[in-house]
mmCIF file of C-alpha atoms in Angstrom:
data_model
loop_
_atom_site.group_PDB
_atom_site.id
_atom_site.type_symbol
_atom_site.label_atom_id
_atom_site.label_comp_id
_atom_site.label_asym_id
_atom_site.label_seq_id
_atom_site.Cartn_x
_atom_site.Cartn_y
_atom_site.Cartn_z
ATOM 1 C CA UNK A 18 -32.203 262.083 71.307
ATOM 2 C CA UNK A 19 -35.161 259.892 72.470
ATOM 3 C CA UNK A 20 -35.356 256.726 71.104
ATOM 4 C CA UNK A 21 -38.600 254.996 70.632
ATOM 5 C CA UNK A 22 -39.765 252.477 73.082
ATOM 6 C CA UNK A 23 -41.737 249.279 72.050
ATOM 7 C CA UNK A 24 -43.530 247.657 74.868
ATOM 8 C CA UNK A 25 -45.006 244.225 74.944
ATOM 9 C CA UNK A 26 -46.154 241.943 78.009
ATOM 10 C CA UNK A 27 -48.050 238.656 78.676
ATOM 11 C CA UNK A 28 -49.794 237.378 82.021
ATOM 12 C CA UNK A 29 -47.902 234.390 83.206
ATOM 13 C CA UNK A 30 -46.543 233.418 87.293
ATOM 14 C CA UNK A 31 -49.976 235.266 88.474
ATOM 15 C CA UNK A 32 -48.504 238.387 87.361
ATOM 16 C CA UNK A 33 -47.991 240.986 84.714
ATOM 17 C CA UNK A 34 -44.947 241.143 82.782
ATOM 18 C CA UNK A 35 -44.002 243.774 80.284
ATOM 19 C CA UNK A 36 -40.731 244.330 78.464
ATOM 20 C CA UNK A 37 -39.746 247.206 77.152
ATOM 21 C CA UNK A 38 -37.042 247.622 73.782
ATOM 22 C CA UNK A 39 -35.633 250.458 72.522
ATOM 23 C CA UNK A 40 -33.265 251.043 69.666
ATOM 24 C CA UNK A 41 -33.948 248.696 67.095
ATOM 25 C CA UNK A 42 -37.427 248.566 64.876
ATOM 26 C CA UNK A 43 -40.708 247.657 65.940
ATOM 27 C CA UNK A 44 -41.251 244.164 64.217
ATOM 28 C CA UNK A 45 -37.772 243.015 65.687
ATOM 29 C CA UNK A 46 -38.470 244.632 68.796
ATOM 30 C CA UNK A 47 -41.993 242.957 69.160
ATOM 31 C CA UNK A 48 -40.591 239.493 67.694
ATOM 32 C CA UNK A 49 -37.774 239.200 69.853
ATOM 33 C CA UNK A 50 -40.014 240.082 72.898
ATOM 34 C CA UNK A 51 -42.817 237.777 72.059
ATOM 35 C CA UNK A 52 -40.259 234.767 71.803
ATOM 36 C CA UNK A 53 -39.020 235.770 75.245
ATOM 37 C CA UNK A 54 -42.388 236.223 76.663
ATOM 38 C CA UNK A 55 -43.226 232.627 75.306
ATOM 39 C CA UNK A 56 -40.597 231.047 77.781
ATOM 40 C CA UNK A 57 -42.759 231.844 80.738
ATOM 41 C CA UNK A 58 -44.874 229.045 79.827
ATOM 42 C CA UNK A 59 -42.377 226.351 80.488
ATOM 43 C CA UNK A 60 -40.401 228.151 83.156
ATOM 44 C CA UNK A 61 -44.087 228.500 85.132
ATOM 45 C CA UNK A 62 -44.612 225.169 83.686
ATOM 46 C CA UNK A 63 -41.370 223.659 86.500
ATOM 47 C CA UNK A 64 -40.670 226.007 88.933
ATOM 48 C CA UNK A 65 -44.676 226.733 90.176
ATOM 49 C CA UNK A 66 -45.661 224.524 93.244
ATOM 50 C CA UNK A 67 -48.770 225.418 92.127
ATOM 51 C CA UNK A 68 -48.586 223.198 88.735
ATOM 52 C CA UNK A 69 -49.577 219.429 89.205
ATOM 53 C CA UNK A 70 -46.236 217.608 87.514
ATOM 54 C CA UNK A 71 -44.007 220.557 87.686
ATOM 55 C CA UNK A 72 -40.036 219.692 89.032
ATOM 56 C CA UNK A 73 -41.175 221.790 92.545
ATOM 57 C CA UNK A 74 -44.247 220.052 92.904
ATOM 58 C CA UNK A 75 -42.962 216.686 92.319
ATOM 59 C CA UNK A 76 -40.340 217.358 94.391
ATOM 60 C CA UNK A 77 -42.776 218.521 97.294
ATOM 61 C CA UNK A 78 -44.871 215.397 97.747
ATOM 62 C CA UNK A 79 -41.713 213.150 97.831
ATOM 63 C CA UNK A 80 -40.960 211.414 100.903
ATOM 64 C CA UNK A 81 -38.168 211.496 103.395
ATOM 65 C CA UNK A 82 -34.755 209.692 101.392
ATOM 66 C CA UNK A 83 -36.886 210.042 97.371
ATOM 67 C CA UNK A 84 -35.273 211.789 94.774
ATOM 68 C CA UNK A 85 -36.665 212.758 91.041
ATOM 69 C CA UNK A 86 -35.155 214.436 87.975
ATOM 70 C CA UNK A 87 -35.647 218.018 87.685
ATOM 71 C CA UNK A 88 -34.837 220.764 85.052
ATOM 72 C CA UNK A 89 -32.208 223.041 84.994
ATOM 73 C CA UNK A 90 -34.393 225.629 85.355
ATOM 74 C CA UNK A 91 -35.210 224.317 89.035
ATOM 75 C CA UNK A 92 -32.224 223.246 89.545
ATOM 76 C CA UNK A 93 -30.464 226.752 89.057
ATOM 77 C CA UNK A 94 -33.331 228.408 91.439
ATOM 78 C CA UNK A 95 -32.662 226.004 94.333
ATOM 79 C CA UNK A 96 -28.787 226.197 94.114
ATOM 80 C CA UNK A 97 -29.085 229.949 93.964
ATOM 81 C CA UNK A 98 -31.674 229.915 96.812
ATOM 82 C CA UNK A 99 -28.994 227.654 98.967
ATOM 83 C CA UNK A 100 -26.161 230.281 97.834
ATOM 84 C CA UNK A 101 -28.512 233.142 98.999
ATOM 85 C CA UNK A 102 -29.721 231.260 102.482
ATOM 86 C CA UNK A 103 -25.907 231.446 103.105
ATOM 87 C CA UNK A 104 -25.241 234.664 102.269
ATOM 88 C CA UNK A 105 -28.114 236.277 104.281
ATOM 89 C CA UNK A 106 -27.453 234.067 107.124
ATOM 90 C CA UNK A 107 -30.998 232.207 107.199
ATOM 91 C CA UNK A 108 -33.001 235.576 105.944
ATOM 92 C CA UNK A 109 -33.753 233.756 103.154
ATOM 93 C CA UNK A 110 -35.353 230.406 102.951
ATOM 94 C CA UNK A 111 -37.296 228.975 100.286
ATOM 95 C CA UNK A 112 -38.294 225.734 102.495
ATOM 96 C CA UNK A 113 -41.032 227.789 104.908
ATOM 97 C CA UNK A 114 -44.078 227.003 103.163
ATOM 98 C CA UNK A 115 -44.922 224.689 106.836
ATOM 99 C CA UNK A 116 -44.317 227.643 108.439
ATOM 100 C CA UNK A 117 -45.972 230.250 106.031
ATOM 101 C CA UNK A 118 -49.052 227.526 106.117
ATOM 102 C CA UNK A 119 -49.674 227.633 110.260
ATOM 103 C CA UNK A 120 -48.944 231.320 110.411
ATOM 104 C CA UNK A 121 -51.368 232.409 107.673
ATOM 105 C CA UNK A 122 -55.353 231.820 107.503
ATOM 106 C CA UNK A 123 -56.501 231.045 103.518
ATOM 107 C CA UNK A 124 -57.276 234.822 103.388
ATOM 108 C CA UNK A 125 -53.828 235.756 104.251
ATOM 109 C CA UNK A 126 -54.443 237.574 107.622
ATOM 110 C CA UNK A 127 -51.736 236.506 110.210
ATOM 111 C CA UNK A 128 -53.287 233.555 112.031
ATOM 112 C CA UNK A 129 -52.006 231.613 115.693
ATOM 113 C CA UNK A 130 -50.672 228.705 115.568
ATOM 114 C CA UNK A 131 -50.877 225.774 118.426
ATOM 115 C CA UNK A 132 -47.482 224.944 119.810
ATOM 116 C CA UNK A 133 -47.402 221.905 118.297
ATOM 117 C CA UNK A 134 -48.630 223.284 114.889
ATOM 118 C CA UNK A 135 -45.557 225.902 115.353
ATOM 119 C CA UNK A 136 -43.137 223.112 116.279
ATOM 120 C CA UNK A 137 -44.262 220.401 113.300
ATOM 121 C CA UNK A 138 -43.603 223.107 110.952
ATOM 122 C CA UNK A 139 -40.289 224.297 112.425
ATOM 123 C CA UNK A 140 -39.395 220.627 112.016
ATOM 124 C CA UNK A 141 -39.838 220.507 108.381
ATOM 125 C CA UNK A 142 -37.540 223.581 107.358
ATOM 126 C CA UNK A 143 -34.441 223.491 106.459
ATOM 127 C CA UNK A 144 -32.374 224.438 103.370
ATOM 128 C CA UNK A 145 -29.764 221.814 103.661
ATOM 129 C CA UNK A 146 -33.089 219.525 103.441
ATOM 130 C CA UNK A 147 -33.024 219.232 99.732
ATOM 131 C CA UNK A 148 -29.704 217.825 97.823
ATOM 132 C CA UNK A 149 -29.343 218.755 94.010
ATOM 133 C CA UNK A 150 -26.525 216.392 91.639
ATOM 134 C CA UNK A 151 -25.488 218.807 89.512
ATOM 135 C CA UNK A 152 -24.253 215.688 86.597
ATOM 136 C CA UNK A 153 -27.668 213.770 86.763
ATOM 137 C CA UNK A 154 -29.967 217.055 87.170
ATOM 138 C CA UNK A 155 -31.740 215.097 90.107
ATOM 139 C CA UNK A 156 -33.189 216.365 93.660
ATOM 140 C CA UNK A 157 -33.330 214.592 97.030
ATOM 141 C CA UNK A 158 -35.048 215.267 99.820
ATOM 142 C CA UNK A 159 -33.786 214.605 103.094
ATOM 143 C CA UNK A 160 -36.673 215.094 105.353
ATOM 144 C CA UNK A 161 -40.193 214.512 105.248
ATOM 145 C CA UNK A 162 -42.803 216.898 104.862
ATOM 146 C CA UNK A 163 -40.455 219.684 102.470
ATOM 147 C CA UNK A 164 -42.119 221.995 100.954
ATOM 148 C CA UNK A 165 -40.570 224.814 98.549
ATOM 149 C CA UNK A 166 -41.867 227.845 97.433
ATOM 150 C CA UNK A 167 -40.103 229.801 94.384
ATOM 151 C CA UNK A 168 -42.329 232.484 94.721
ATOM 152 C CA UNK A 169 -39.396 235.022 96.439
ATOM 153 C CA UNK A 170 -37.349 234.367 93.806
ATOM 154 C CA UNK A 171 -38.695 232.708 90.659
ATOM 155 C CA UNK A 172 -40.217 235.827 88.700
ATOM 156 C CA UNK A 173 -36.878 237.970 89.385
ATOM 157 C CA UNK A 174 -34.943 234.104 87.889
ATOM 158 C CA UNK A 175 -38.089 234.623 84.630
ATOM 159 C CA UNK A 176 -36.656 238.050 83.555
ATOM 160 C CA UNK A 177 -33.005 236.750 83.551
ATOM 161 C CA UNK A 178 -34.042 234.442 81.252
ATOM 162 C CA UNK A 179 -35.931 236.452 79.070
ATOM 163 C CA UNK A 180 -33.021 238.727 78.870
ATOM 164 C CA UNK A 181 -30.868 236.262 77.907
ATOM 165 C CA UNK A 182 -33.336 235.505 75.182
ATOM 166 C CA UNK A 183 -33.058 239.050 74.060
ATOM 167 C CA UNK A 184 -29.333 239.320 74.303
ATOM 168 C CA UNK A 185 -28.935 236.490 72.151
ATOM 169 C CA UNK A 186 -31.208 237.676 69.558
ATOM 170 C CA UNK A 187 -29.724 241.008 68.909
ATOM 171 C CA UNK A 188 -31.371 243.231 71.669
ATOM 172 C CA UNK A 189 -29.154 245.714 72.780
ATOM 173 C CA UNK A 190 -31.149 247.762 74.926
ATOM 174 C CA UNK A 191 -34.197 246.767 77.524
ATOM 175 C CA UNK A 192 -36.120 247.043 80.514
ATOM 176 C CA UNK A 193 -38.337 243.951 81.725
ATOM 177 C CA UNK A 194 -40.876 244.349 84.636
ATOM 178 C CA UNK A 195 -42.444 241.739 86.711
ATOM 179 C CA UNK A 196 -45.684 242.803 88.138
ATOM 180 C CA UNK A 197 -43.990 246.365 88.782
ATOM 181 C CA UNK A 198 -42.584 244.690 91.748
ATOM 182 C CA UNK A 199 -38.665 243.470 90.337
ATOM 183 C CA UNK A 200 -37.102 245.826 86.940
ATOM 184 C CA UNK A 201 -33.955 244.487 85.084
ATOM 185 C CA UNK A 202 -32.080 246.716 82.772
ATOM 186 C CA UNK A 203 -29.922 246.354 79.803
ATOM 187 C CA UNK A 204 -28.307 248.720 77.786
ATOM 188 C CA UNK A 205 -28.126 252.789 77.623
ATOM 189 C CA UNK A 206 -31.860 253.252 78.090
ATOM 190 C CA UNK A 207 -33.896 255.585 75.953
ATOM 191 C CA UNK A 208 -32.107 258.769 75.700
ATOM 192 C CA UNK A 209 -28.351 256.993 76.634
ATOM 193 C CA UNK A 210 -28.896 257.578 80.262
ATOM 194 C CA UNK A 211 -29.858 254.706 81.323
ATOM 195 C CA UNK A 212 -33.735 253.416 82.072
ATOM 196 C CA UNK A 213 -35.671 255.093 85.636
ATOM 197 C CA UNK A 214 -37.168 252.388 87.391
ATOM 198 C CA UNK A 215 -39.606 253.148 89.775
ATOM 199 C CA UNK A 216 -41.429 250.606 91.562
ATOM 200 C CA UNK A 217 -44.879 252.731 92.258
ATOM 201 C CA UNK A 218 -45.066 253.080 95.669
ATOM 202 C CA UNK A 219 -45.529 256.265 97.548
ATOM 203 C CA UNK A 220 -41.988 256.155 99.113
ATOM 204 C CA UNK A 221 -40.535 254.301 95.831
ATOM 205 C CA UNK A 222 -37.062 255.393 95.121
ATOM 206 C CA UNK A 223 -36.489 256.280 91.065
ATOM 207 C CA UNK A 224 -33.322 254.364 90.030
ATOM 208 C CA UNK A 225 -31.072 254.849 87.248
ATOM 209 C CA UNK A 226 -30.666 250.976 85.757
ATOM 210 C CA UNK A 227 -28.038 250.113 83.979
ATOM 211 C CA UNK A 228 -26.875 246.271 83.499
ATOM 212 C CA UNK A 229 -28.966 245.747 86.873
ATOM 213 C CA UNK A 230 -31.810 245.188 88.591
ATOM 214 C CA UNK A 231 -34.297 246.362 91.056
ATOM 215 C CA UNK A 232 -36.684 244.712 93.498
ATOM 216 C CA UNK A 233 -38.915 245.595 96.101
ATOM 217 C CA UNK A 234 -40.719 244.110 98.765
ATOM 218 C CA UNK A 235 -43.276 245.049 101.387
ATOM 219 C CA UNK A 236 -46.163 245.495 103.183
ATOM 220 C CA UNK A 237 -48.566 247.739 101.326
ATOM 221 C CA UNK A 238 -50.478 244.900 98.928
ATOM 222 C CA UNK A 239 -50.888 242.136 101.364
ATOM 223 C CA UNK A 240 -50.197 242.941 105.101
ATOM 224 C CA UNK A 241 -48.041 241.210 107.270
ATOM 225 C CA UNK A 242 -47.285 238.247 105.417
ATOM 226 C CA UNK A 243 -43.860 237.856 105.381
ATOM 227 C CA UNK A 244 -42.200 235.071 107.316
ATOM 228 C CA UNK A 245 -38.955 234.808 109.576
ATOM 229 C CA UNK A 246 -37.268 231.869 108.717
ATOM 230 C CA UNK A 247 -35.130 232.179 111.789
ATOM 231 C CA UNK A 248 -37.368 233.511 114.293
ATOM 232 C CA UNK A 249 -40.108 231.513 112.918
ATOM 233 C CA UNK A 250 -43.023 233.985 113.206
ATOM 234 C CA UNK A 251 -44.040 236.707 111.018
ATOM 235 C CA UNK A 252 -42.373 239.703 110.664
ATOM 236 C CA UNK A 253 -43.939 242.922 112.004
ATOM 237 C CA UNK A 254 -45.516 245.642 109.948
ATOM 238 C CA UNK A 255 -43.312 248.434 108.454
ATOM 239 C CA UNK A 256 -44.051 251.374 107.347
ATOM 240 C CA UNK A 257 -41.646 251.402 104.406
ATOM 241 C CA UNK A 258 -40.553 249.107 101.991
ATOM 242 C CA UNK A 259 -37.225 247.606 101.096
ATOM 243 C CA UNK A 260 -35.643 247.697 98.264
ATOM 244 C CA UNK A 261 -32.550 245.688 96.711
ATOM 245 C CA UNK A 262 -30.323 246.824 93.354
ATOM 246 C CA UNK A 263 -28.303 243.809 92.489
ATOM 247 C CA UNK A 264 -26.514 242.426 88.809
ATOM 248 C CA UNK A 265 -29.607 240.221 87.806
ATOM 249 C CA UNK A 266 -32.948 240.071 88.756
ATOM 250 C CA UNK A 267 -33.391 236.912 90.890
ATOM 251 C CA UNK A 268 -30.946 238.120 92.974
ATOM 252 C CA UNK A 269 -32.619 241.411 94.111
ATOM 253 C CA UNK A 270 -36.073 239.498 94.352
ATOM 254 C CA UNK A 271 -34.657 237.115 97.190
ATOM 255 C CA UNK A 272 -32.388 239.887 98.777
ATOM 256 C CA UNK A 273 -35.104 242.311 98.680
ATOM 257 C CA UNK A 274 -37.800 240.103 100.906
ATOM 258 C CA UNK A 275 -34.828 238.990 103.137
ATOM 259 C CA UNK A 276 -34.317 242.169 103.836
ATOM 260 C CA UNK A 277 -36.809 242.715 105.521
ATOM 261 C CA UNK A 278 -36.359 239.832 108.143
ATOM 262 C CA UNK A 279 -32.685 241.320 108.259
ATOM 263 C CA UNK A 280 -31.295 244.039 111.448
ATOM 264 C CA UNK A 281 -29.801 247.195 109.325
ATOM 265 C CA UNK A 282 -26.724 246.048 110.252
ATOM 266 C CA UNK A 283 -26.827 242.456 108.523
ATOM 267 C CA UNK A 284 -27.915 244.514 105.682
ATOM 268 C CA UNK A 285 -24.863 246.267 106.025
ATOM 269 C CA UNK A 286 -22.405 243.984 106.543
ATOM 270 C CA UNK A 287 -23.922 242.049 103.264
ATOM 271 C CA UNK A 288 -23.824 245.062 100.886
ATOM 272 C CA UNK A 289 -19.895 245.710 102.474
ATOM 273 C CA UNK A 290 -18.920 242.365 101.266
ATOM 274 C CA UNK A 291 -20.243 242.432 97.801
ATOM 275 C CA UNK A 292 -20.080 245.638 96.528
ATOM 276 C CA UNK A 293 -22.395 244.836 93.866
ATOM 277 C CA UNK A 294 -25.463 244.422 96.024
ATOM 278 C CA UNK A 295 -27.228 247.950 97.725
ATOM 279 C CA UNK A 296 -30.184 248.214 99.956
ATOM 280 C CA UNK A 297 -32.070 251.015 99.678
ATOM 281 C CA UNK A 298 -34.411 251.171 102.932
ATOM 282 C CA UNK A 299 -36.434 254.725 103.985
ATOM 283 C CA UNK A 300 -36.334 255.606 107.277
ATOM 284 C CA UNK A 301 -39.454 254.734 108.680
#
């Protein structure tokens, strides 16, 4: 049996999110949704550096020693971004905006650098830059010239709210997309199989979801743009894609874009150490 599927999505992050629910009725379906598609605003609203007063902004124009309060929303991103940093050895780093900044022209084409352009912005990485207190929900940053960027992981952190959201009202069973680009999955799918998510490109695996999420990143959309946070340069073309299935969604967006920066065998020494995580990566 095929349940119906009620879909519903909103523009929000500069992308295109959609949820999907299945086995309840429309009008709670599209409710439920709606009220979950509503928290974007506010989420958007602290963790964009591109917002004037939101907690990442703020927290990029402070100086060297400066601290300011910041949500828990921001708070959770950056801890989880330190926990991932760790885990991927440096892969993952959401403090290279410097670096992103000398090795990209405005159009996004890979750009150059001077020497001392390269070494100013290796200068003002670094994780362990930023401090989060946990009891008074406040930031400090240690160096001058810090500069985060949520965008590898704050869309995949958005749908694991929004599930929550839909957990807590009563939704059993749902799929939630983020610009086609990161799926998270709840419940027995459609037909009690599970939900397929495919992530639309050519080589694009089709993965049974089930209480977990996909994510993939690449080169197909906008070039070589991604960044090596420990080699500090840009990290050559591919010809394929990689792809991360992980428990919630924030986690597969950052693992998913660190992989990338990552030797196949980092990737599989991670995935042998937590069983939950897999990397799915086509041989090029």
């Amino acid at each position: 049996m095929h349940e119906e599927i009620h879909k519903i999505g909103a523009h929000a992050m500069a992308t295109e999110f959609q949820i999907y629910v299945t086995g309840t009725n429309e009008a709670k379906a599209m409710a439920v949704a709606s009220a979950a598609l509503r928290d974007l605003e506010p989420l958007e609203s602290e963790l964009s550096r591109f917002k004037r007063n939101s907690d990442v902004s703020r927290l990029n124009h402070l100086h060297k020693g400066e601290s300011t309060p910041i949500g828990v929303a921001a708070l959770d991103c950056i801890q989880l971004a330190q926990d991932i940093h760790s885990a991927t050895e440096g892969a993952f780093d959401i403090t290279i905006g410097p670096l992103i900044a000398v090795l990209t022209n405005p159009d996004h084409s890979p750009r150059d650098p001077s020497r001392e352009e390269l070494s100013k912005a290796i200068d003002a990485i670094g994780i362990n830059k930023i401090k989060l207190n946990h009891e008074s929900l406040t930031a400090t940053v240690l160096s001058d010239n810090l500069w985060l960027d949520l965008g590898g992981i704050g869309k995949g952190y958005a749908l694991d709210q929004m599930a929550l959201i839909l957990r807590e009202s009563g939704i059993n069973n749902a799929m939630l997309d983020a610009g086609g680009s990161t799926l998270l999955a709840f419940g027995d799918g459609p037909d009690g199989n599970g939900w397929i998510g495919g992530l639309g490109e050519p080589d694009s695996p089709e993965i049974i979801l089930k209480n977990n999420s996909l994510s993939g990143s690449g080169f197909s959309e906008r070039g070589e743009h991604i960044i090596d946070p420990r080699k500090h340069c840009r990290v050559p073309m591919k010809k394929c894609n990689a792809w991360a299935l992980a428990p919630y969604a924030a986690l597969a967006d950052a693992l998913s874009t660190a992989f990338l920066a990552m030797t196949p065998e980092e990737i599989e020494n991670l995935c042998g150490k937590h069983q939950e995580i897999e990397a799915i990566l086509p041989s090029i």
